[in-house]
Short mmCIF file of C-alpha atoms in Angstrom, two decimals:
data_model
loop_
_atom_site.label_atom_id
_atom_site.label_comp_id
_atom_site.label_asym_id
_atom_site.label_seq_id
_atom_site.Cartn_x
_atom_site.Cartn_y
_atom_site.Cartn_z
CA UNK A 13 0.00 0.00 0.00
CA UNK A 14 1.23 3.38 -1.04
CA UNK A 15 0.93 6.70 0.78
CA UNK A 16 -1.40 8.49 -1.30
CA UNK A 17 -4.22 5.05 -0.97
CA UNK A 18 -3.56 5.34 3.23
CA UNK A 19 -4.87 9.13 2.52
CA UNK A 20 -7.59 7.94 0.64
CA UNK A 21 -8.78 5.28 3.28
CA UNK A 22 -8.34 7.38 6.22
CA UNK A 23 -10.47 10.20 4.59
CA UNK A 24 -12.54 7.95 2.96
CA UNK A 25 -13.66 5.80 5.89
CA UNK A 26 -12.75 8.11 8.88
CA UNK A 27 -13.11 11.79 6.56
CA UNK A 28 -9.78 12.23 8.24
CA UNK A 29 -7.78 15.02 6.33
CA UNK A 30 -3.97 14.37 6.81
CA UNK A 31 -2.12 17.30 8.59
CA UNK A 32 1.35 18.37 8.16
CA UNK A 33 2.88 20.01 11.38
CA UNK A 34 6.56 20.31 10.53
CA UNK A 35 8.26 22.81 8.09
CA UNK A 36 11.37 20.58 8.44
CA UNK A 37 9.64 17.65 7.33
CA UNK A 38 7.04 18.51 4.86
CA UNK A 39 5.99 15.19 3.81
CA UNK A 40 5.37 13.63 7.19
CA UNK A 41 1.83 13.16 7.82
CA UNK A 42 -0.49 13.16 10.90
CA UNK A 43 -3.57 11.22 10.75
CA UNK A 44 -5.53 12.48 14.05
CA UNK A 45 -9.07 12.31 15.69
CA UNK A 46 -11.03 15.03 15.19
CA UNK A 47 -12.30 15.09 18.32
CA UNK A 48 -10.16 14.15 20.97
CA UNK A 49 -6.92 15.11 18.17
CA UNK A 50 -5.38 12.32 18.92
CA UNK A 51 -2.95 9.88 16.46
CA UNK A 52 -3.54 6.95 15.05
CA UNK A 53 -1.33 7.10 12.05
CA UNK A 54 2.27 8.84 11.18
CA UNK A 55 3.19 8.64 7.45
CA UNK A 56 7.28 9.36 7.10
CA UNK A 57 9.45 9.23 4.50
CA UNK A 58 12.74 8.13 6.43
CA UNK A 59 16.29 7.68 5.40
CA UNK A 60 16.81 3.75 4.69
CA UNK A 61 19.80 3.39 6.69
CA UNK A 62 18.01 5.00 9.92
CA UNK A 63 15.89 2.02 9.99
CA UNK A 64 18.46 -0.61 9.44
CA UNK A 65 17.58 -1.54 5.92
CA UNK A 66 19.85 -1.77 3.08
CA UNK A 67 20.24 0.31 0.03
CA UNK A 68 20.14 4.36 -0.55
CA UNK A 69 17.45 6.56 -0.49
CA UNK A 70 14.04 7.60 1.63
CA UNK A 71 11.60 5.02 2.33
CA UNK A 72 7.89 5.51 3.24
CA UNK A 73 6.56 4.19 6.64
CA UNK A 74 3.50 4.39 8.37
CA UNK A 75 3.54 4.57 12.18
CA UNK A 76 0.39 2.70 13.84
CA UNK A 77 -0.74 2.01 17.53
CA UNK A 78 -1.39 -1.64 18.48
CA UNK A 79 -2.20 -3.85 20.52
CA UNK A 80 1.84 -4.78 22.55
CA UNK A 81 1.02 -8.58 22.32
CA UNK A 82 0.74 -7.50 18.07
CA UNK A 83 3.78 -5.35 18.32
CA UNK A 84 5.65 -8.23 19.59
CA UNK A 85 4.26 -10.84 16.85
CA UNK A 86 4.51 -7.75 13.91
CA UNK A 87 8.31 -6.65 15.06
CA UNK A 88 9.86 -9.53 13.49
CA UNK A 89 7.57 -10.34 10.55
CA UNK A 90 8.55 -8.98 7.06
CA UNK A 91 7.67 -5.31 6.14
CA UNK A 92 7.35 -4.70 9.85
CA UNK A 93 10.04 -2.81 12.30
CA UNK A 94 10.05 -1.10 15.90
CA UNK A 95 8.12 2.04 15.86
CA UNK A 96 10.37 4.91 14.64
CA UNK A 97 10.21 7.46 17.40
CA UNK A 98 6.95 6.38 19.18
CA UNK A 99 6.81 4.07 21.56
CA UNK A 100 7.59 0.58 20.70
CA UNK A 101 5.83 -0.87 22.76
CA UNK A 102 2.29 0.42 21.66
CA UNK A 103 3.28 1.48 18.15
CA UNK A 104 4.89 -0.37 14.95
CA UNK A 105 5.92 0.81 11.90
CA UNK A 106 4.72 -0.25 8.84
CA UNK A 107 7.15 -0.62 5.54
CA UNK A 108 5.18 0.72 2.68
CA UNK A 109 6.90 -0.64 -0.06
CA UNK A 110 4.47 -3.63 -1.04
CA UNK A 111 6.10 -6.22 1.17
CA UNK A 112 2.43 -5.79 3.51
CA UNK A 113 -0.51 -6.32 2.12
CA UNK A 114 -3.24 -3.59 1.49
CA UNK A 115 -5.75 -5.44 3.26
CA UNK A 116 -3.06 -6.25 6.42
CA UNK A 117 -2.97 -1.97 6.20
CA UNK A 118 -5.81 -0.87 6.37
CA UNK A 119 -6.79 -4.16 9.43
CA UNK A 120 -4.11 -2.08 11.24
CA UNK A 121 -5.22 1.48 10.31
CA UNK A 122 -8.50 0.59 11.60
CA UNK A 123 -7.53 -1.11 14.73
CA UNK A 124 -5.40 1.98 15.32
CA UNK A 125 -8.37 4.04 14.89
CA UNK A 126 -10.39 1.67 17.63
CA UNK A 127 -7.47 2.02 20.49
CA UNK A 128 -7.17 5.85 20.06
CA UNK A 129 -10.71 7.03 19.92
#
């Protein structure tokens, strides 16, 4: 699943509008309540080697709160790493290069959406 279909879900299904708080990082977006503002999505675009991956370049992730018992099953599954700077406990991240399915995605998206309302 690409960026740009995670917008289209979350506005889609939750009429969330992505915000983008950072003028140093103009590409990272917030996918929040409207309500109670809170997160349940972080889409980054994130140096490769930060994350421990090989090869050059950015890659796109998507931040997600879960359940810890998932975070712990997730964190060593393919397409799956410890939450980049969130808590790693409740969060994962989420490669989004293909190697998860779009289905698998948007399952998390929504669960995200559940534990943060």
């Amino acid at each position: 699943m690409k960026r740009v279909d995670i917008l289209k879900y979350a506005k889609s299904k939750y009429e969330t509008e992505a915000e983008y708080p950072w003028e140093n990082f103009p590409r990272y977006a917030v996918l929040k309540h409207e309500n109670n503002m809170k997160w349940y999505g972080l889409i980054m675009n994130v140096p490769r080697e930060r994350l421990g991956l090989k090869g050059d370049g950015e890659i796109d992730i998507i931040d997600i709160k879960t359940d810890p018992y998932l975070v712990d099953a997730l964190r060593n599954a393919r397409g799956y790493l410890p939450a980049y700077h969130m808590n790693k406990e409740h969060w994962i991240s989420v490669l989004l290069d293909g190697s998860v399915s779009k289905q698998q995605v948007q399952k998390l998206i929504d669960s995200s959406f559940d534990l943060t309302k």
